[in-house]
Amino acid sequence: MPSRIHRTIQHRISVVRPCVLRLLHNFPTCYGRNRYCMLSLPSLAEPPPCAAGDIGELGESAPPSLFHAPDSESDLVALKISLLGDCQIGKTSFLVKYVGNENEEKLRHREGLKQMDKTLVVGGARISYCIWEVAGDEKSQDQIPLACKDSVAILIMFDLTSRCTLNSVLGWYREARKWNQSAITVLVGTKFDDFIQLPMDLQWTIASQARAYAKALNATLFFSSATYNINVNKIFKFITAKLLDLPWTVERNLNVGEPIIDF
């Protein structure tokens, strides 16, 4: 069964990849360097609007009529992505920010699990993300196999303002690898908007520890904020580009006080 699923995904990727490449060829300026603008602390009182245009670099959100189109499944690449990490670290906020607040009512619950879907239209083809979030409490541990099996990417998440949640990422990684040895691993620090209000020496210590863990896990590290949509879309674009072997690369940023990206 896993080999059949793998062959199906590979076939659909081969169909979609030329469409994505044509899109990138026609819009080369989309992939220029994006400079990071330091958040000014007074502006943190009012979150900025969601940067919808950021999604368009690798595709645009599909209209509802495209979410279930049985007559055109051959152009659909379905990608399962899992979110793991301790409780109360912002996993659901991260998930809802990416999928869209207007789709929050479509969040599906079962004990210890949440699931949401997002479909992008890319050059006439569709990429459907099925995103599974494990709650993070002790009762949800039994759901890790279901969430991780057949996932193409696993996001190990932690709260940048909580050292104990960072210390937990190694355990989450070990559990995930019991059920999936091939998925792309991404280490995601959440609540960057709160993190930058910590003393600079503490920021440096946490960033150094996170980078060391990412290196040990052979994972790409992103600092993010769901409130300000910092690196949320970029994480999924990184995963998509890596899976489809697309000519889009993320730029490394190791500056303390900025949203770190390391690989």
PDB file of C-alpha atoms in Angstrom:
ATOM      1  CA  MET A   1       0.000   0.000   0.000  1.00  0.00           C
ATOM      2  CA  PRO A   2       2.715   2.614   0.860  1.00  0.00           C
ATOM      3  CA  SER A   3       4.470   1.934  -2.450  1.00  0.00           C
ATOM      4  CA  ARG A   4       1.217   2.382  -4.354  1.00  0.00           C
ATOM      5  CA  ILE A   5       0.549   5.681  -2.565  1.00  0.00           C
ATOM      6  CA  HIS A   6       4.110   6.762  -3.313  1.00  0.00           C
ATOM      7  CA  ARG A   7       3.725   5.921  -7.013  1.00  0.00           C
ATOM      8  CA  THR A   8       0.417   7.816  -7.169  1.00  0.00           C
ATOM      9  CA  ILE A   9       1.952  10.917  -5.588  1.00  0.00           C
ATOM     10  CA  GLN A  10       4.973  10.734  -7.890  1.00  0.00           C
ATOM     11  CA  HIS A  11       2.729  10.431 -10.960  1.00  0.00           C
ATOM     12  CA  ARG A  12       0.633  13.431  -9.978  1.00  0.00           C
ATOM     13  CA  ILE A  13       3.726  15.452  -9.132  1.00  0.00           C
ATOM     14  CA  SER A  14       5.062  14.701 -12.619  1.00  0.00           C
ATOM     15  CA  VAL A  15       1.818  16.111 -14.044  1.00  0.00           C
ATOM     16  CA  VAL A  16       1.820  19.269 -11.915  1.00  0.00           C
ATOM     17  CA  ARG A  17       5.543  20.095 -12.002  1.00  0.00           C
ATOM     18  CA  PRO A  18       5.640  21.385 -15.635  1.00  0.00           C
ATOM     19  CA  CYS A  19       2.708  23.708 -14.858  1.00  0.00           C
ATOM     20  CA  VAL A  20       4.520  25.142 -11.851  1.00  0.00           C
ATOM     21  CA  LEU A  21       7.734  25.583 -13.820  1.00  0.00           C
ATOM     22  CA  ARG A  22       5.864  27.503 -16.529  1.00  0.00           C
ATOM     23  CA  LEU A  23       4.392  29.749 -13.857  1.00  0.00           C
ATOM     24  CA  LEU A  24       7.832  30.451 -12.408  1.00  0.00           C
ATOM     25  CA  HIS A  25       9.236  31.131 -15.886  1.00  0.00           C
ATOM     26  CA  ASN A  26       6.525  33.672 -16.643  1.00  0.00           C
ATOM     27  CA  PHE A  27       6.897  35.503 -13.336  1.00  0.00           C
ATOM     28  CA  PRO A  28      10.613  35.492 -12.494  1.00  0.00           C
ATOM     29  CA  THR A  29      10.401  38.703 -10.502  1.00  0.00           C
ATOM     30  CA  CYS A  30       8.321  36.971  -7.838  1.00  0.00           C
ATOM     31  CA  TYR A  31      11.439  35.322  -6.520  1.00  0.00           C
ATOM     32  CA  GLY A  32      13.591  38.321  -5.796  1.00  0.00           C
ATOM     33  CA  ARG A  33      15.006  38.946  -2.379  1.00  0.00           C
ATOM     34  CA  ASN A  34      12.481  40.050   0.238  1.00  0.00           C
ATOM     35  CA  ARG A  35      14.118  42.220   2.840  1.00  0.00           C
ATOM     36  CA  TYR A  36      12.973  41.730   6.424  1.00  0.00           C
ATOM     37  CA  CYS A  37      11.621  44.859   8.062  1.00  0.00           C
ATOM     38  CA  MET A  38      12.147  44.907  11.818  1.00  0.00           C
ATOM     39  CA  LEU A  39       8.880  45.016  13.747  1.00  0.00           C
ATOM     40  CA  SER A  40       8.497  48.190  15.748  1.00  0.00           C
ATOM     41  CA  LEU A  41       7.188  47.342  19.186  1.00  0.00           C
ATOM     42  CA  PRO A  42       4.421  50.000  19.258  1.00  0.00           C
ATOM     43  CA  SER A  43       2.911  48.438  16.123  1.00  0.00           C
ATOM     44  CA  LEU A  44       2.418  45.109  17.886  1.00  0.00           C
ATOM     45  CA  ALA A  45      -0.861  46.318  19.354  1.00  0.00           C
ATOM     46  CA  GLU A  46      -2.617  45.950  16.004  1.00  0.00           C
ATOM     47  CA  PRO A  47      -1.886  42.869  13.891  1.00  0.00           C
ATOM     48  CA  PRO A  48      -1.469  43.660  10.200  1.00  0.00           C
ATOM     49  CA  PRO A  49      -3.846  42.145   7.646  1.00  0.00           C
ATOM     50  CA  CYS A  50      -3.011  38.726   6.250  1.00  0.00           C
ATOM     51  CA  ALA A  51      -0.544  39.016   3.394  1.00  0.00           C
ATOM     52  CA  ALA A  52      -2.700  37.226   0.853  1.00  0.00           C
ATOM     53  CA  GLY A  53      -0.366  38.123  -1.969  1.00  0.00           C
ATOM     54  CA  ASP A  54       2.362  36.003  -0.395  1.00  0.00           C
ATOM     55  CA  ILE A  55       0.417  32.886  -1.306  1.00  0.00           C
ATOM     56  CA  GLY A  56       0.351  33.782  -4.964  1.00  0.00           C
ATOM     57  CA  GLU A  57       4.055  33.177  -5.504  1.00  0.00           C
ATOM     58  CA  LEU A  58       3.464  29.441  -5.739  1.00  0.00           C
ATOM     59  CA  GLY A  59      -0.241  29.551  -6.448  1.00  0.00           C
ATOM     60  CA  GLU A  60      -3.516  31.119  -5.451  1.00  0.00           C
ATOM     61  CA  SER A  61      -6.235  29.808  -3.196  1.00  0.00           C
ATOM     62  CA  ALA A  62      -8.691  27.636  -5.038  1.00  0.00           C
ATOM     63  CA  PRO A  63     -12.350  28.687  -5.120  1.00  0.00           C
ATOM     64  CA  PRO A  64     -14.655  26.414  -3.115  1.00  0.00           C
ATOM     65  CA  SER A  65     -15.896  24.731  -6.294  1.00  0.00           C
ATOM     66  CA  LEU A  66     -12.446  23.230  -6.827  1.00  0.00           C
ATOM     67  CA  PHE A  67     -12.085  21.542  -3.465  1.00  0.00           C
ATOM     68  CA  HIS A  68     -14.064  18.510  -4.590  1.00  0.00           C
ATOM     69  CA  ALA A  69     -13.946  18.064  -8.359  1.00  0.00           C
ATOM     70  CA  PRO A  70     -14.258  14.341  -9.111  1.00  0.00           C
ATOM     71  CA  ASP A  71     -14.029  14.857 -12.865  1.00  0.00           C
ATOM     72  CA  SER A  72     -10.500  16.265 -12.772  1.00  0.00           C
ATOM     73  CA  GLU A  73      -8.598  14.326 -10.112  1.00  0.00           C
ATOM     74  CA  SER A  74      -5.663  13.675 -12.461  1.00  0.00           C
ATOM     75  CA  ASP A  75      -4.398  17.238 -11.975  1.00  0.00           C
ATOM     76  CA  LEU A  76      -4.605  17.030  -8.169  1.00  0.00           C
ATOM     77  CA  VAL A  77      -1.523  16.389  -6.029  1.00  0.00           C
ATOM     78  CA  ALA A  78      -2.584  15.578  -2.464  1.00  0.00           C
ATOM     79  CA  LEU A  79       0.076  16.271   0.170  1.00  0.00           C
ATOM     80  CA  LYS A  80      -0.322  15.306   3.818  1.00  0.00           C
ATOM     81  CA  ILE A  81       1.546  17.458   6.344  1.00  0.00           C
ATOM     82  CA  SER A  82       1.698  16.880  10.110  1.00  0.00           C
ATOM     83  CA  LEU A  83       2.125  19.385  12.955  1.00  0.00           C
ATOM     84  CA  LEU A  84       3.603  18.072  16.213  1.00  0.00           C
ATOM     85  CA  GLY A  85       4.583  19.797  19.445  1.00  0.00           C
ATOM     86  CA  ASP A  86       3.546  20.510  23.025  1.00  0.00           C
ATOM     87  CA  CYS A  87       0.189  21.986  24.031  1.00  0.00           C
ATOM     88  CA  GLN A  88      -0.475  25.725  23.939  1.00  0.00           C
ATOM     89  CA  ILE A  89       2.371  26.634  21.583  1.00  0.00           C
ATOM     90  CA  GLY A  90       0.246  28.095  18.784  1.00  0.00           C
ATOM     91  CA  LYS A  91      -0.111  25.114  16.437  1.00  0.00           C
ATOM     92  CA  THR A  92      -3.800  25.770  15.765  1.00  0.00           C
ATOM     93  CA  SER A  93      -3.231  29.504  15.241  1.00  0.00           C
ATOM     94  CA  PHE A  94      -0.466  28.649  12.782  1.00  0.00           C
ATOM     95  CA  LEU A  95      -2.746  26.196  10.968  1.00  0.00           C
ATOM     96  CA  VAL A  96      -5.681  28.606  10.764  1.00  0.00           C
ATOM     97  CA  LYS A  97      -3.438  31.459   9.605  1.00  0.00           C
ATOM     98  CA  TYR A  98      -2.208  29.388   6.676  1.00  0.00           C
ATOM     99  CA  VAL A  99      -5.536  27.872   5.680  1.00  0.00           C
ATOM    100  CA  GLY A 100      -7.432  31.124   6.247  1.00  0.00           C
ATOM    101  CA  ASN A 101      -9.708  32.408   8.991  1.00  0.00           C
ATOM    102  CA  GLU A 102     -12.698  32.108   6.670  1.00  0.00           C
ATOM    103  CA  ASN A 103     -12.166  28.335   6.614  1.00  0.00           C
ATOM    104  CA  GLU A 104     -11.857  27.931  10.378  1.00  0.00           C
ATOM    105  CA  GLU A 105     -15.355  26.453  10.596  1.00  0.00           C
ATOM    106  CA  LYS A 106     -14.084  23.626   8.343  1.00  0.00           C
ATOM    107  CA  LEU A 107     -11.627  22.548  11.043  1.00  0.00           C
ATOM    108  CA  ARG A 108     -12.303  18.867  11.706  1.00  0.00           C
ATOM    109  CA  HIS A 109     -11.843  17.481  15.212  1.00  0.00           C
ATOM    110  CA  ARG A 110     -11.366  14.046  16.638  1.00  0.00           C
ATOM    111  CA  GLU A 111      -9.855  13.125  19.978  1.00  0.00           C
ATOM    112  CA  GLY A 112      -6.306  14.462  20.008  1.00  0.00           C
ATOM    113  CA  LEU A 113      -6.368  15.528  16.342  1.00  0.00           C
ATOM    114  CA  LYS A 114      -7.380  18.502  14.221  1.00  0.00           C
ATOM    115  CA  GLN A 115      -7.419  18.547  10.441  1.00  0.00           C
ATOM    116  CA  MET A 116      -7.827  21.239   7.790  1.00  0.00           C
ATOM    117  CA  ASP A 117      -7.360  21.290   4.025  1.00  0.00           C
ATOM    118  CA  LYS A 118      -6.088  23.969   1.672  1.00  0.00           C
ATOM    119  CA  THR A 119      -6.000  23.726  -2.114  1.00  0.00           C
ATOM    120  CA  LEU A 120      -3.846  25.917  -4.344  1.00  0.00           C
ATOM    121  CA  VAL A 121      -4.231  26.368  -8.081  1.00  0.00           C
ATOM    122  CA  VAL A 122      -0.806  26.368  -9.714  1.00  0.00           C
ATOM    123  CA  GLY A 123      -0.580  26.870 -13.465  1.00  0.00           C
ATOM    124  CA  GLY A 124      -3.899  25.129 -14.046  1.00  0.00           C
ATOM    125  CA  ALA A 125      -3.113  22.211 -11.731  1.00  0.00           C
ATOM    126  CA  ARG A 126      -4.071  21.834  -8.082  1.00  0.00           C
ATOM    127  CA  ILE A 127      -2.074  21.071  -4.954  1.00  0.00           C
ATOM    128  CA  SER A 128      -4.179  19.974  -1.995  1.00  0.00           C
ATOM    129  CA  TYR A 129      -2.622  20.158   1.462  1.00  0.00           C
ATOM    130  CA  CYS A 130      -4.216  17.945   4.103  1.00  0.00           C
ATOM    131  CA  ILE A 131      -2.779  19.250   7.375  1.00  0.00           C
ATOM    132  CA  TRP A 132      -3.007  17.179  10.565  1.00  0.00           C
ATOM    133  CA  GLU A 133      -2.347  18.689  13.999  1.00  0.00           C
ATOM    134  CA  VAL A 134      -1.671  16.482  17.018  1.00  0.00           C
ATOM    135  CA  ALA A 135      -2.975  18.174  20.178  1.00  0.00           C
ATOM    136  CA  GLY A 136       0.200  17.667  22.202  1.00  0.00           C
ATOM    137  CA  ASP A 137      -1.158  16.376  25.498  1.00  0.00           C
ATOM    138  CA  GLU A 138      -0.550  12.909  26.876  1.00  0.00           C
ATOM    139  CA  LYS A 139      -3.900  11.612  25.614  1.00  0.00           C
ATOM    140  CA  SER A 140      -3.018  12.574  22.037  1.00  0.00           C
ATOM    141  CA  GLN A 141       0.114  10.418  21.882  1.00  0.00           C
ATOM    142  CA  ASP A 142      -1.872   7.540  20.404  1.00  0.00           C
ATOM    143  CA  GLN A 143      -2.718   9.730  17.391  1.00  0.00           C
ATOM    144  CA  ILE A 144       0.904  10.256  16.333  1.00  0.00           C
ATOM    145  CA  PRO A 145       1.012   7.161  14.084  1.00  0.00           C
ATOM    146  CA  LEU A 146      -2.165   8.206  12.256  1.00  0.00           C
ATOM    147  CA  ALA A 147      -0.918  11.770  11.817  1.00  0.00           C
ATOM    148  CA  CYS A 148       2.570  10.838  10.648  1.00  0.00           C
ATOM    149  CA  LYS A 149       1.962   7.882   8.340  1.00  0.00           C
ATOM    150  CA  ASP A 150       2.110   8.901   4.647  1.00  0.00           C
ATOM    151  CA  SER A 151       3.019  12.516   5.522  1.00  0.00           C
ATOM    152  CA  VAL A 152       5.375  14.206   3.082  1.00  0.00           C
ATOM    153  CA  ALA A 153       6.472  16.748   5.704  1.00  0.00           C
ATOM    154  CA  ILE A 154       6.419  16.886   9.501  1.00  0.00           C
ATOM    155  CA  LEU A 155       6.590  20.229  11.315  1.00  0.00           C
ATOM    156  CA  ILE A 156       8.053  19.903  14.822  1.00  0.00           C
ATOM    157  CA  MET A 157       6.891  23.058  16.605  1.00  0.00           C
ATOM    158  CA  PHE A 158       7.812  24.886  19.823  1.00  0.00           C
ATOM    159  CA  ASP A 159       7.064  28.175  21.561  1.00  0.00           C
ATOM    160  CA  LEU A 160      10.008  30.570  21.246  1.00  0.00           C
ATOM    161  CA  THR A 161       9.173  32.039  24.659  1.00  0.00           C
ATOM    162  CA  SER A 162       9.087  28.652  26.432  1.00  0.00           C
ATOM    163  CA  ARG A 163      12.363  26.750  26.815  1.00  0.00           C
ATOM    164  CA  CYS A 164      10.599  23.587  27.996  1.00  0.00           C
ATOM    165  CA  THR A 165       8.695  23.310  24.699  1.00  0.00           C
ATOM    166  CA  LEU A 166      11.993  23.659  22.834  1.00  0.00           C
ATOM    167  CA  ASN A 167      13.479  20.895  24.969  1.00  0.00           C
ATOM    168  CA  SER A 168      10.565  18.664  23.930  1.00  0.00           C
ATOM    169  CA  VAL A 169      11.248  18.761  20.187  1.00  0.00           C
ATOM    170  CA  LEU A 170      13.741  15.891  20.304  1.00  0.00           C
ATOM    171  CA  GLY A 171      11.113  13.615  21.833  1.00  0.00           C
ATOM    172  CA  TRP A 172       8.530  14.634  19.242  1.00  0.00           C
ATOM    173  CA  TYR A 173      11.038  13.963  16.493  1.00  0.00           C
ATOM    174  CA  ARG A 174      11.807  10.475  17.807  1.00  0.00           C
ATOM    175  CA  GLU A 175       8.106   9.639  17.992  1.00  0.00           C
ATOM    176  CA  ALA A 176       7.487  10.912  14.461  1.00  0.00           C
ATOM    177  CA  ARG A 177      10.376   8.914  13.029  1.00  0.00           C
ATOM    178  CA  LYS A 178       8.973   5.691  14.444  1.00  0.00           C
ATOM    179  CA  TRP A 179       6.160   5.991  11.903  1.00  0.00           C
ATOM    180  CA  ASN A 180       7.715   7.944   9.066  1.00  0.00           C
ATOM    181  CA  GLN A 181      11.402   7.953   8.113  1.00  0.00           C
ATOM    182  CA  SER A 182      11.149   9.765   4.785  1.00  0.00           C
ATOM    183  CA  ALA A 183       9.151  12.941   5.460  1.00  0.00           C
ATOM    184  CA  ILE A 184      10.812  16.356   5.247  1.00  0.00           C
ATOM    185  CA  THR A 185      11.423  17.647   8.778  1.00  0.00           C
ATOM    186  CA  VAL A 186      10.931  21.335   9.553  1.00  0.00           C
ATOM    187  CA  LEU A 187      11.558  22.850  13.004  1.00  0.00           C
ATOM    188  CA  VAL A 188       9.220  25.788  13.631  1.00  0.00           C
ATOM    189  CA  GLY A 189       9.476  28.295  16.476  1.00  0.00           C
ATOM    190  CA  THR A 190       6.169  30.085  17.084  1.00  0.00           C
ATOM    191  CA  LYS A 191       5.208  33.426  18.694  1.00  0.00           C
ATOM    192  CA  PHE A 192       8.126  35.381  17.242  1.00  0.00           C
ATOM    193  CA  ASP A 193       6.250  38.625  17.989  1.00  0.00           C
ATOM    194  CA  ASP A 194       6.482  37.806  21.725  1.00  0.00           C
ATOM    195  CA  PHE A 195       9.998  36.426  21.414  1.00  0.00           C
ATOM    196  CA  ILE A 196      11.492  39.710  20.169  1.00  0.00           C
ATOM    197  CA  GLN A 197      10.384  41.422  23.376  1.00  0.00           C
ATOM    198  CA  LEU A 198      12.665  39.155  25.444  1.00  0.00           C
ATOM    199  CA  PRO A 199      16.144  40.393  26.476  1.00  0.00           C
ATOM    200  CA  MET A 200      18.613  40.109  23.602  1.00  0.00           C
ATOM    201  CA  ASP A 201      20.915  37.712  25.466  1.00  0.00           C
ATOM    202  CA  LEU A 202      17.994  35.343  26.087  1.00  0.00           C
ATOM    203  CA  GLN A 203      16.989  35.577  22.427  1.00  0.00           C
ATOM    204  CA  TRP A 204      20.539  34.622  21.462  1.00  0.00           C
ATOM    205  CA  THR A 205      20.550  31.634  23.848  1.00  0.00           C
ATOM    206  CA  ILE A 206      17.212  30.297  22.586  1.00  0.00           C
ATOM    207  CA  ALA A 207      18.155  30.864  18.944  1.00  0.00           C
ATOM    208  CA  SER A 208      21.463  29.039  19.441  1.00  0.00           C
ATOM    209  CA  GLN A 209      19.753  26.065  21.070  1.00  0.00           C
ATOM    210  CA  ALA A 210      17.105  25.930  18.329  1.00  0.00           C
ATOM    211  CA  ARG A 211      19.780  26.010  15.617  1.00  0.00           C
ATOM    212  CA  ALA A 212      21.699  23.203  17.345  1.00  0.00           C
ATOM    213  CA  TYR A 213      18.561  21.062  17.521  1.00  0.00           C
ATOM    214  CA  ALA A 214      17.724  21.754  13.873  1.00  0.00           C
ATOM    215  CA  LYS A 215      21.211  20.647  12.866  1.00  0.00           C
ATOM    216  CA  ALA A 216      20.908  17.472  14.948  1.00  0.00           C
ATOM    217  CA  LEU A 217      17.556  16.667  13.322  1.00  0.00           C
ATOM    218  CA  ASN A 218      18.772  17.594   9.833  1.00  0.00           C
ATOM    219  CA  ALA A 219      15.823  19.994   9.716  1.00  0.00           C
ATOM    220  CA  THR A 220      15.305  23.470   8.308  1.00  0.00           C
ATOM    221  CA  LEU A 221      14.554  25.996  11.077  1.00  0.00           C
ATOM    222  CA  PHE A 222      11.993  28.797  10.805  1.00  0.00           C
ATOM    223  CA  PHE A 223      10.980  31.369  13.420  1.00  0.00           C
ATOM    224  CA  SER A 224       7.362  32.359  12.801  1.00  0.00           C
ATOM    225  CA  SER A 225       4.420  34.379  14.032  1.00  0.00           C
ATOM    226  CA  ALA A 226       0.825  33.491  13.203  1.00  0.00           C
ATOM    227  CA  THR A 227      -0.334  36.870  14.522  1.00  0.00           C
ATOM    228  CA  TYR A 228       1.790  38.784  12.014  1.00  0.00           C
ATOM    229  CA  ASN A 229       1.958  36.081   9.324  1.00  0.00           C
ATOM    230  CA  ILE A 230       5.740  35.901   9.580  1.00  0.00           C
ATOM    231  CA  ASN A 231       7.148  32.921   7.663  1.00  0.00           C
ATOM    232  CA  VAL A 232       3.843  31.010   7.804  1.00  0.00           C
ATOM    233  CA  ASN A 233       3.259  30.933   4.041  1.00  0.00           C
ATOM    234  CA  LYS A 234       6.992  30.695   3.411  1.00  0.00           C
ATOM    235  CA  ILE A 235       7.228  27.392   5.303  1.00  0.00           C
ATOM    236  CA  PHE A 236       4.644  25.763   3.049  1.00  0.00           C
ATOM    237  CA  LYS A 237       6.216  27.246  -0.074  1.00  0.00           C
ATOM    238  CA  PHE A 238       9.550  25.801   1.049  1.00  0.00           C
ATOM    239  CA  ILE A 239       7.993  22.354   1.485  1.00  0.00           C
ATOM    240  CA  THR A 240       6.217  22.540  -1.884  1.00  0.00           C
ATOM    241  CA  ALA A 241       9.333  23.668  -3.732  1.00  0.00           C
ATOM    242  CA  LYS A 242      11.414  20.913  -2.148  1.00  0.00           C
ATOM    243  CA  LEU A 243       8.876  18.181  -2.884  1.00  0.00           C
ATOM    244  CA  LEU A 244       8.320  19.255  -6.490  1.00  0.00           C
ATOM    245  CA  ASP A 245      11.986  20.108  -7.079  1.00  0.00           C
ATOM    246  CA  LEU A 246      11.133  23.688  -8.011  1.00  0.00           C
ATOM    247  CA  PRO A 247      13.692  26.479  -8.566  1.00  0.00           C
ATOM    248  CA  TRP A 248      12.651  28.440  -5.488  1.00  0.00           C
ATOM    249  CA  THR A 249      14.992  28.724  -2.551  1.00  0.00           C
ATOM    250  CA  VAL A 250      14.546  30.292   0.842  1.00  0.00           C
ATOM    251  CA  GLU A 251      17.156  32.797   1.992  1.00  0.00           C
ATOM    252  CA  ARG A 252      19.104  32.067   5.161  1.00  0.00           C
ATOM    253  CA  ASN A 253      18.753  34.598   7.995  1.00  0.00           C
ATOM    254  CA  LEU A 254      20.814  34.180  11.167  1.00  0.00           C
ATOM    255  CA  ASN A 255      20.380  37.687  12.585  1.00  0.00           C
ATOM    256  CA  VAL A 256      19.252  37.619  16.211  1.00  0.00           C
ATOM    257  CA  GLY A 257      16.195  39.853  16.587  1.00  0.00           C
ATOM    258  CA  GLU A 258      14.911  38.840  13.146  1.00  0.00           C
ATOM    259  CA  PRO A 259      12.873  35.747  12.176  1.00  0.00           C
ATOM    260  CA  ILE A 260      15.653  33.198  11.783  1.00  0.00           C
ATOM    261  CA  ILE A 261      15.758  30.788   8.857  1.00  0.00           C
ATOM    262  CA  ASP A 262      18.538  28.214   9.034  1.00  0.00           C
ATOM    263  CA  PHE A 263      19.370  25.099   7.046  1.00  0.00           C
TER     264      PHE A 263
END
